Tab-separated table of C-alpha atoms in Angstrom:
chain	number	residue	atom	x	y	z
A	13	MET	CA	0.000	0.000	0.000
A	14	THR	CA	2.895	2.364	0.713
A	15	LEU	CA	4.111	1.994	-2.862
A	16	TRP	CA	0.692	2.804	-4.307
A	17	PHE	CA	0.386	5.828	-1.998
A	18	VAL	CA	3.740	7.144	-3.232
A	19	PHE	CA	2.658	6.625	-6.844
A	20	ALA	CA	-0.582	8.534	-6.158
A	21	LEU	CA	1.309	11.473	-4.651
A	22	MET	CA	3.693	11.560	-7.615
A	23	THR	CA	0.738	11.562	-10.007
A	24	VAL	CA	-0.998	14.427	-8.190
A	25	ALA	CA	2.252	16.436	-8.085
A	26	ALA	CA	2.783	15.968	-11.820
A	27	ILE	CA	-0.793	17.013	-12.609
A	28	PHE	CA	-0.539	20.146	-10.432
A	29	ALA	CA	2.775	21.090	-12.066
A	30	VAL	CA	1.111	21.027	-15.478
A	31	LEU	CA	-2.314	22.431	-14.615
A	32	TRP	CA	-1.451	25.132	-12.032
A	33	PRO	CA	-0.549	27.736	-14.655
A	34	LEU	CA	-3.949	27.200	-16.297
A	35	GLY	CA	-5.745	28.427	-13.187
A	36	ARG	CA	-3.774	31.639	-12.751
A	37	THR	CA	-4.900	35.069	-14.000
A	38	SER	CA	-2.789	37.266	-16.221
A	39	ARG	CA	-2.324	39.892	-13.453
A	40	ALA	CA	1.157	38.720	-12.496
A	41	GLN	CA	2.175	38.531	-16.099
A	42	ALA	CA	0.892	42.061	-16.726
A	43	GLN	CA	2.813	43.409	-13.764
A	44	GLY	CA	6.044	41.929	-15.013
A	45	SER	CA	5.524	42.594	-18.681
A	46	GLU	CA	7.561	44.904	-20.918
A	47	VAL	CA	4.680	47.390	-20.999
A	48	ALA	CA	4.859	47.890	-17.250
A	49	VAL	CA	8.621	48.366	-17.423
A	50	TYR	CA	8.385	51.055	-20.095
A	51	LYS	CA	5.631	52.876	-18.187
A	52	ASP	CA	7.877	52.957	-15.111
A	53	GLN	CA	10.698	54.355	-17.227
A	54	LEU	CA	8.437	57.200	-18.536
A	55	ALA	CA	7.431	58.066	-14.982
A	56	GLU	CA	11.072	58.072	-13.922
A	57	ILE	CA	11.950	60.497	-16.740
A	58	GLU	CA	9.264	62.888	-15.513
A	59	ARG	CA	10.644	62.699	-11.968
A	60	ASP	CA	14.211	63.317	-13.162
A	61	LEU	CA	13.081	66.319	-15.274
A	62	ALA	CA	11.187	67.815	-12.340
A	63	ALA	CA	14.205	67.353	-10.109
A	64	GLY	CA	16.468	69.022	-12.662
A	65	LEU	CA	18.601	65.909	-13.134
A	66	ILE	CA	18.234	65.985	-16.936
A	67	LEU	CA	17.593	68.740	-19.479
A	68	ALA	CA	14.316	69.119	-21.352
A	69	PRO	CA	15.742	68.100	-24.791
A	70	GLU	CA	17.238	64.934	-23.316
A	71	ALA	CA	13.970	64.142	-21.553
A	72	GLU	CA	12.018	64.587	-24.780
A	73	ALA	CA	14.359	62.347	-26.746
A	74	ALA	CA	14.125	59.668	-24.036
A	75	ARG	CA	10.314	59.958	-24.002
A	76	VAL	CA	10.141	59.432	-27.760
A	77	GLU	CA	12.382	56.364	-27.688
A	78	ILE	CA	10.632	54.755	-24.698
A	79	SER	CA	7.204	55.552	-26.139
A	80	ARG	CA	8.205	53.833	-29.379
A	81	ARG	CA	9.261	50.749	-27.455
A	82	LEU	CA	6.091	50.905	-25.356
A	83	LEU	CA	3.876	50.915	-28.447
A	84	ALA	CA	5.785	47.985	-29.959
A	85	ALA	CA	5.551	45.963	-26.735
A	86	ALA	CA	1.851	46.728	-26.341
A	87	ALA	CA	1.178	45.598	-29.918
A	88	SER	CA	2.982	42.256	-29.435
A	89	GLU	CA	1.642	41.402	-25.958
A	90	PRO	CA	-1.367	39.036	-25.974
A	91	ALA	CA	-4.622	40.273	-24.631
A	92	PRO	CA	-5.507	39.069	-21.145
A	93	ALA	CA	-7.806	36.101	-21.048
A	94	PRO	CA	-11.440	36.858	-20.244
A	95	MET	CA	-12.763	35.697	-16.923
A	96	SER	CA	-15.023	33.187	-18.667
A	97	ASN	CA	-11.981	31.501	-20.256
A	98	LEU	CA	-10.306	31.452	-16.880
A	99	LYS	CA	-13.295	29.674	-15.390
A	100	TRP	CA	-13.235	27.093	-18.147
A	101	ARG	CA	-9.517	26.515	-17.631
A	102	ARG	CA	-10.000	25.996	-13.924
A	103	ALA	CA	-12.881	23.607	-14.562
A	104	ALA	CA	-10.722	21.645	-17.031
A	105	ALA	CA	-7.898	21.490	-14.482
A	106	VAL	CA	-10.214	20.088	-11.787
A	107	LEU	CA	-11.693	17.594	-14.245
A	108	ALA	CA	-8.240	16.397	-15.312
A	109	LEU	CA	-7.094	16.130	-11.705
A	110	ALA	CA	-10.028	13.903	-10.828
A	111	GLY	CA	-10.454	12.097	-14.145
A	112	LEU	CA	-6.875	11.111	-14.979
A	113	PRO	CA	-6.467	8.681	-12.048
A	114	LEU	CA	-9.840	7.131	-12.871
A	115	VAL	CA	-8.875	6.631	-16.524
A	116	ALA	CA	-5.501	5.178	-15.488
A	117	ALA	CA	-7.192	2.738	-13.120
A	118	GLY	CA	-9.677	1.729	-15.818
A	119	VAL	CA	-6.855	0.924	-18.245
A	120	TYR	CA	-4.722	-0.835	-15.634
A	121	MET	CA	-7.343	-3.217	-14.270
A	122	PRO	CA	-7.866	-5.268	-17.474
A	123	LEU	CA	-4.280	-4.994	-18.768
A	124	GLY	CA	-2.017	-4.815	-15.738
A	125	SER	CA	-3.899	-6.294	-12.830
A	126	PRO	CA	-1.707	-8.214	-10.386
A	127	ARG	CA	-4.478	-10.800	-10.256
A	128	LEU	CA	-3.714	-11.898	-13.811
A	129	GLN	CA	-2.088	-15.339	-14.117
A	130	ASP	CA	1.621	-15.736	-14.765
A	131	PHE	CA	2.916	-15.885	-18.344
A	132	PRO	CA	5.145	-18.992	-18.555
A	133	LEU	CA	8.713	-18.675	-19.777
A	134	ALA	CA	8.167	-21.069	-22.668
A	135	GLN	CA	5.286	-18.964	-24.004
A	136	ARG	CA	7.317	-15.788	-23.613
A	137	GLU	CA	10.117	-17.349	-25.626
A	138	ARG	CA	7.775	-18.568	-28.331
A	139	GLY	CA	6.367	-15.092	-28.624
A	140	SER	CA	9.693	-13.374	-28.171
A	141	GLY	CA	10.862	-10.311	-29.975
A	142	MET	CA	13.292	-12.443	-31.964
A	143	ALA	CA	10.528	-14.272	-33.796
A	144	GLN	CA	8.697	-11.015	-34.380
A	145	SER	CA	11.822	-9.362	-35.737
A	146	LEU	CA	12.345	-12.264	-38.144
A	147	GLU	CA	8.777	-11.968	-39.374
A	148	ASN	CA	9.245	-8.231	-39.863
A	149	LEU	CA	12.472	-8.853	-41.745
A	150	VAL	CA	10.755	-11.346	-44.041
A	151	VAL	CA	7.949	-8.905	-44.823
A	152	GLN	CA	10.375	-6.090	-45.581
A	153	VAL	CA	12.629	-8.206	-47.784
A	154	GLU	CA	9.688	-9.773	-49.625
A	155	GLN	CA	8.250	-6.334	-50.342
A	156	HIS	CA	11.646	-5.239	-51.629
A	157	LEU	CA	12.010	-8.308	-53.852
A	158	GLU	CA	8.557	-7.812	-55.346
A	159	LYS	CA	9.871	-4.535	-56.742
A	160	ASN	CA	13.428	-5.802	-57.387
A	161	PRO	CA	13.178	-9.513	-58.257
A	162	THR	CA	16.728	-9.623	-59.653
A	163	ASP	CA	18.336	-8.523	-56.389
A	164	GLY	CA	20.521	-11.543	-55.657
A	165	ARG	CA	21.650	-10.190	-52.304
A	166	GLY	CA	18.031	-9.923	-51.175
A	167	TRP	CA	17.374	-13.573	-52.032
A	168	ASN	CA	20.533	-14.507	-50.109
A	169	VAL	CA	19.155	-12.737	-47.035
A	170	LEU	CA	15.621	-14.091	-47.360
A	171	ALA	CA	16.299	-17.787	-48.024
A	172	PRO	CA	17.903	-18.829	-44.702
A	173	VAL	CA	15.363	-16.803	-42.714
A	174	LEU	CA	12.481	-18.585	-44.443
A	175	GLU	CA	14.125	-21.930	-43.712
A	176	ARG	CA	14.541	-21.012	-40.057
A	177	LEU	CA	10.857	-20.091	-39.859
A	178	GLY	CA	9.922	-23.491	-41.292
A	179	ARG	CA	8.697	-22.121	-44.622
A	180	PHE	CA	10.702	-24.695	-46.555
A	181	ASP	CA	8.888	-24.465	-49.900
A	182	ASP	CA	9.387	-20.706	-49.930
A	183	ALA	CA	13.017	-21.224	-48.902
A	184	VAL	CA	13.547	-23.579	-51.866
A	185	ARG	CA	12.230	-20.911	-54.224
A	186	ALA	CA	14.429	-18.266	-52.611
A	187	TYR	CA	17.546	-20.451	-52.882
A	188	ARG	CA	16.803	-21.118	-56.556
A	189	ASN	CA	16.515	-17.387	-57.200
A	190	SER	CA	19.753	-16.852	-55.290
A	191	LEU	CA	21.485	-19.278	-57.654
A	192	THR	CA	19.919	-17.605	-60.660
A	193	TYR	CA	20.961	-14.074	-59.759
A	194	ASN	CA	24.183	-14.742	-57.810
A	195	GLY	CA	25.689	-17.585	-59.822
A	196	GLU	CA	26.866	-21.101	-59.038
A	197	SER	CA	28.593	-22.024	-55.793
A	198	ALA	CA	28.909	-25.180	-53.728
A	199	GLU	CA	27.440	-23.446	-50.700
A	200	ARG	CA	24.310	-22.277	-52.547
A	201	ARG	CA	23.753	-25.727	-54.055
A	202	SER	CA	24.131	-27.339	-50.621
A	203	ASP	CA	21.719	-24.859	-49.064
A	204	LEU	CA	19.177	-25.566	-51.776
A	205	GLY	CA	19.531	-29.325	-51.264
A	206	GLU	CA	19.081	-28.930	-47.512
A	207	ALA	CA	15.900	-26.886	-48.001
A	208	ILE	CA	14.504	-29.512	-50.406
A	209	ALA	CA	15.254	-32.258	-47.873
A	210	ALA	CA	13.672	-30.235	-45.070
A	211	ALA	CA	10.541	-29.714	-47.179
A	212	ALA	CA	10.396	-33.516	-47.590
A	213	GLY	CA	10.475	-34.066	-43.841
A	214	GLY	CA	14.198	-34.759	-43.639
A	215	VAL	CA	14.315	-37.261	-46.484
A	216	VAL	CA	17.107	-36.717	-49.006
A	217	THR	CA	15.028	-37.046	-52.145
A	218	ALA	CA	16.468	-37.602	-55.602
A	219	GLU	CA	16.106	-33.886	-56.295
A	220	ALA	CA	17.933	-32.961	-53.083
A	221	LYS	CA	20.648	-35.536	-53.729
A	222	ALA	CA	21.231	-34.075	-57.198
A	223	GLU	CA	21.857	-30.662	-55.626
A	224	PHE	CA	24.349	-32.133	-53.150
A	225	GLU	CA	26.141	-33.927	-55.964
A	226	ARG	CA	26.401	-30.642	-57.884
A	227	ALA	CA	27.820	-28.991	-54.763
A	228	HIS	CA	30.313	-31.826	-54.337
A	229	ALA	CA	31.400	-31.418	-57.949
A	230	LEU	CA	32.068	-27.731	-57.312
A	231	ASN	CA	33.851	-28.364	-54.008
A	232	ALA	CA	34.691	-31.910	-52.957
A	233	ASP	CA	35.331	-30.731	-49.373
A	234	ASP	CA	31.999	-28.984	-48.863
A	235	PRO	CA	30.919	-30.326	-45.450
A	236	LYS	CA	27.177	-29.949	-45.914
A	237	ALA	CA	27.205	-31.716	-49.270
A	238	ASN	CA	29.273	-34.598	-47.898
A	239	TYR	CA	27.139	-34.948	-44.813
A	240	PHE	CA	23.879	-35.145	-46.766
A	241	LEU	CA	25.348	-37.490	-49.350
A	242	GLY	CA	26.193	-39.790	-46.439
A	243	LEU	CA	22.654	-39.359	-45.123
A	244	ALA	CA	21.279	-40.240	-48.559
A	245	ALA	CA	23.382	-43.417	-48.543
A	246	GLU	CA	22.071	-44.315	-45.081
A	247	GLN	CA	18.474	-43.773	-46.153
A	248	ASP	CA	19.090	-45.997	-49.174
A	249	GLY	CA	20.264	-48.753	-46.833
A	250	ARG	CA	23.951	-48.370	-47.715
A	251	LYS	CA	25.230	-47.868	-44.180
A	252	ASP	CA	28.812	-48.822	-45.025
A	253	ASP	CA	28.944	-46.183	-47.745
A	254	ALA	CA	27.475	-43.623	-45.351
A	255	ALA	CA	30.060	-44.500	-42.700
A	256	ASN	CA	32.904	-44.157	-45.216
A	257	ILE	CA	31.669	-40.736	-46.340
A	258	TRP	CA	31.356	-39.482	-42.773
A	259	ARG	CA	34.725	-40.901	-41.696
A	260	ALA	CA	36.395	-39.081	-44.565
A	261	LEU	CA	34.542	-35.899	-43.623
A	262	LEU	CA	35.680	-36.131	-40.001
A	263	ALA	CA	39.253	-36.813	-41.052
A	264	LYS	CA	39.370	-33.456	-42.830
A	265	ALA	CA	37.275	-31.537	-40.296
A	266	PRO	CA	38.892	-28.932	-38.033
A	267	ALA	CA	38.860	-29.846	-34.366
A	268	ASP	CA	36.510	-26.964	-33.585
A	269	ALA	CA	34.116	-27.495	-36.504
A	270	PRO	CA	30.595	-26.756	-35.186
A	271	TRP	CA	29.089	-29.652	-37.172
A	272	ARG	CA	31.612	-32.249	-35.978
A	273	ALA	CA	29.314	-33.582	-33.235
A	274	LEU	CA	26.491	-34.104	-35.737
A	275	VAL	CA	28.677	-36.151	-38.049
A	276	GLN	CA	29.969	-38.205	-35.125
A	277	SER	CA	26.439	-38.957	-33.990
A	278	SER	CA	25.453	-40.000	-37.500
A	279	LEU	CA	28.494	-42.232	-37.759
A	280	ALA	CA	27.581	-43.906	-34.488
A	281	ARG	CA	24.024	-44.416	-35.719
A	282	VAL	CA	25.170	-46.519	-38.695
A	283	GLY	CA	27.581	-48.491	-36.525
A	284	GLY	CA	30.701	-46.847	-37.825
A	285	GLY	CA	31.660	-44.874	-34.786
A	286	GLY	CA	31.967	-47.462	-32.029
A	287	THR	CA	29.482	-48.304	-29.340
A	288	LEU	CA	29.881	-44.998	-27.582
A	289	PRO	CA	31.592	-41.974	-29.140
A	290	ALA	CA	34.135	-39.999	-27.170
A	291	LEU	CA	35.618	-43.051	-25.420
A	292	SER	CA	39.241	-42.418	-24.640
A	293	ASP	CA	41.946	-44.424	-26.425
A	294	GLU	CA	42.839	-46.088	-23.122
A	295	ALA	CA	39.236	-47.149	-22.521
A	296	ILE	CA	38.928	-48.546	-26.029
A	297	ALA	CA	42.164	-50.508	-25.642
A	298	ALA	CA	41.062	-51.875	-22.277
A	299	SER	CA	37.655	-52.883	-23.588
A	300	LYS	CA	39.109	-55.104	-26.327
A	301	ASP	CA	40.129	-57.773	-23.831
A	302	MET	CA	36.891	-57.633	-21.825
A	303	ALA	CA	34.047	-60.062	-21.947
A	304	GLU	CA	30.900	-58.784	-23.626
A	305	THR	CA	29.055	-58.365	-20.325
A	306	ASP	CA	31.964	-56.474	-18.779
A	307	ARG	CA	32.271	-54.254	-21.820
A	308	ASN	CA	28.557	-53.472	-21.699
A	309	ALA	CA	28.825	-52.703	-17.986
A	310	MET	CA	31.699	-50.325	-18.656
A	311	VAL	CA	29.732	-48.566	-21.348
A	312	ARG	CA	26.686	-48.393	-19.094
A	313	GLY	CA	28.768	-46.841	-16.346
A	314	MET	CA	30.135	-44.194	-18.724
A	315	VAL	CA	26.641	-43.392	-19.935
A	316	ASP	CA	25.337	-43.040	-16.393
A	317	ARG	CA	28.237	-40.767	-15.441
A	318	LEU	CA	27.608	-38.639	-18.511
A	319	ALA	CA	23.919	-38.355	-17.609
A	320	THR	CA	24.796	-37.326	-14.067
A	321	ARG	CA	27.247	-34.696	-15.263
A	322	LEU	CA	24.723	-33.219	-17.665
A	323	LYS	CA	22.130	-32.894	-14.906
A	324	GLN	CA	24.628	-30.750	-13.021
A	325	ASN	CA	25.828	-28.785	-16.033
A	326	GLY	CA	23.378	-28.841	-18.917
A	327	ASP	CA	25.122	-26.347	-21.222
A	328	ASP	CA	27.122	-29.066	-23.025
A	329	VAL	CA	25.231	-29.599	-26.296
A	330	GLU	CA	27.701	-32.172	-27.600
A	331	GLY	CA	27.411	-34.054	-24.317
A	332	TRP	CA	23.628	-34.213	-24.639
A	333	LEU	CA	23.950	-35.506	-28.195
A	334	ARG	CA	26.428	-38.172	-27.052
A	335	LEU	CA	24.013	-39.244	-24.324
A	336	VAL	CA	21.027	-39.497	-26.685
A	337	ARG	CA	23.154	-41.317	-29.241
A	338	ALA	CA	24.384	-43.775	-26.610
A	339	TYR	CA	20.848	-44.614	-25.520
A	340	LEU	CA	19.878	-45.184	-29.151
A	341	VAL	CA	22.856	-47.468	-29.711
A	342	MET	CA	21.874	-49.456	-26.625
A	343	GLY	CA	18.314	-49.755	-27.913
A	344	GLU	CA	16.813	-47.591	-25.166
A	345	ARG	CA	14.799	-45.177	-27.257
A	346	ASP	CA	12.549	-44.110	-24.388
A	347	LYS	CA	15.575	-42.916	-22.419
A	348	ALA	CA	16.864	-41.193	-25.545
A	349	MET	CA	13.579	-39.319	-25.892
A	350	GLY	CA	13.638	-38.377	-22.216
A	351	ALA	CA	17.212	-37.126	-22.507
A	352	SER	CA	16.264	-35.013	-25.533
A	353	VAL	CA	13.483	-33.339	-23.512
A	354	ASP	CA	15.878	-32.659	-20.632
A	355	ALA	CA	18.449	-31.284	-23.067
A	356	ARG	CA	16.014	-28.821	-24.626
A	357	GLN	CA	14.967	-27.578	-21.208
A	358	ALA	CA	18.609	-27.181	-20.148
A	359	VAL	CA	19.603	-24.998	-23.120
A	360	ALA	CA	16.254	-23.250	-23.678
A	361	SER	CA	17.665	-19.891	-22.606
A	362	ASN	CA	20.419	-19.948	-25.276
A	363	ALA	CA	19.019	-19.706	-28.815
A	364	GLU	CA	22.241	-20.774	-30.551
A	365	ARG	CA	22.766	-23.845	-28.367
A	366	LEU	CA	19.111	-24.795	-28.781
A	367	ARG	CA	19.494	-24.558	-32.556
A	368	GLN	CA	22.596	-26.782	-32.515
A	369	LEU	CA	20.849	-29.277	-30.247
A	370	ASN	CA	17.747	-29.470	-32.441
A	371	GLU	CA	19.867	-30.012	-35.543
A	372	GLY	CA	21.753	-32.813	-33.818
A	373	LEU	CA	18.571	-34.445	-32.566
A	374	ARG	CA	17.045	-34.324	-36.040
A	375	THR	CA	20.150	-36.015	-37.360
A	376	LEU	CA	19.694	-38.760	-34.767
A	377	GLY	CA	16.115	-39.226	-35.918
A	378	ILE	CA	14.543	-37.471	-32.937
A	379	GLY	CA	12.602	-34.450	-34.086
A	380	GLY	CA	9.800	-32.451	-32.541
């Protein structure tokens, strides 16, 4: 209640500061106006002349000059407000003083009442300014491209944004226009193939595969083209070919490549990356001489330790992907799904990590 009382006092003080001048007469202004000053100066000249302080010619010249200024000031000074206007101003001031708090309360109660239910974090994020800014960007760029359809740079900007918003068919069209007006490149061909695959629900169709093959012909080391060509081989049932493509891709990949974890997870999925990725060389060497049950127990222990660590520190996207991948390899899909839910909750506050996680989960066959 103290806070609301302070707010009320501040409101009243602000209203009085604005409305007080409206209720005052023009008497004070008239007394301090230029006209009053010049009249005082004329009277002073008369007193000085009578006292013999100035000569008559000097007094006359001063009278003329001050009279000229007096006439000019009188002509430019606004006429005093009639008493009727003053009454209306005072009535308006009283009405505003009483009505403004009532209007404020009427607006606050439906829109800002403390009795309204909480707005969950997930809903705030879904309706965040980021999504709105992307939508605004799309509208602006689309309007620009309607007038300038040959603007290759505009299509370059629009295509990935459309893909991020899930408008895959529109993204395919934008990528095609980007190729038309910007020219051939491995990156543009790979982006187009990815959009076609996304529009097909993640399936590398013949059309998408053709785009990746064109990208590979332009640049044999293009990571996106190689990854999706491996995915196409896996979807065709050629897991060995997929594993070979991904192994070669990893062999050339920089240690800090952001897509390295995705390729590793895909390699593990086709059985080409070991039972559990990220095992140390010492652990792998030790496991070779173990019985199958002991080896499985060792792997289970590593998986459990990884799960425990991620519960304490959930910012490790690659760790979450390793955990989901391990559960899938062990045939525990329910645990993999549960881990994917936990992972999304853990990185929900970081848009970039959430994007990387979702891409990795889609690669593992866990979407949504």
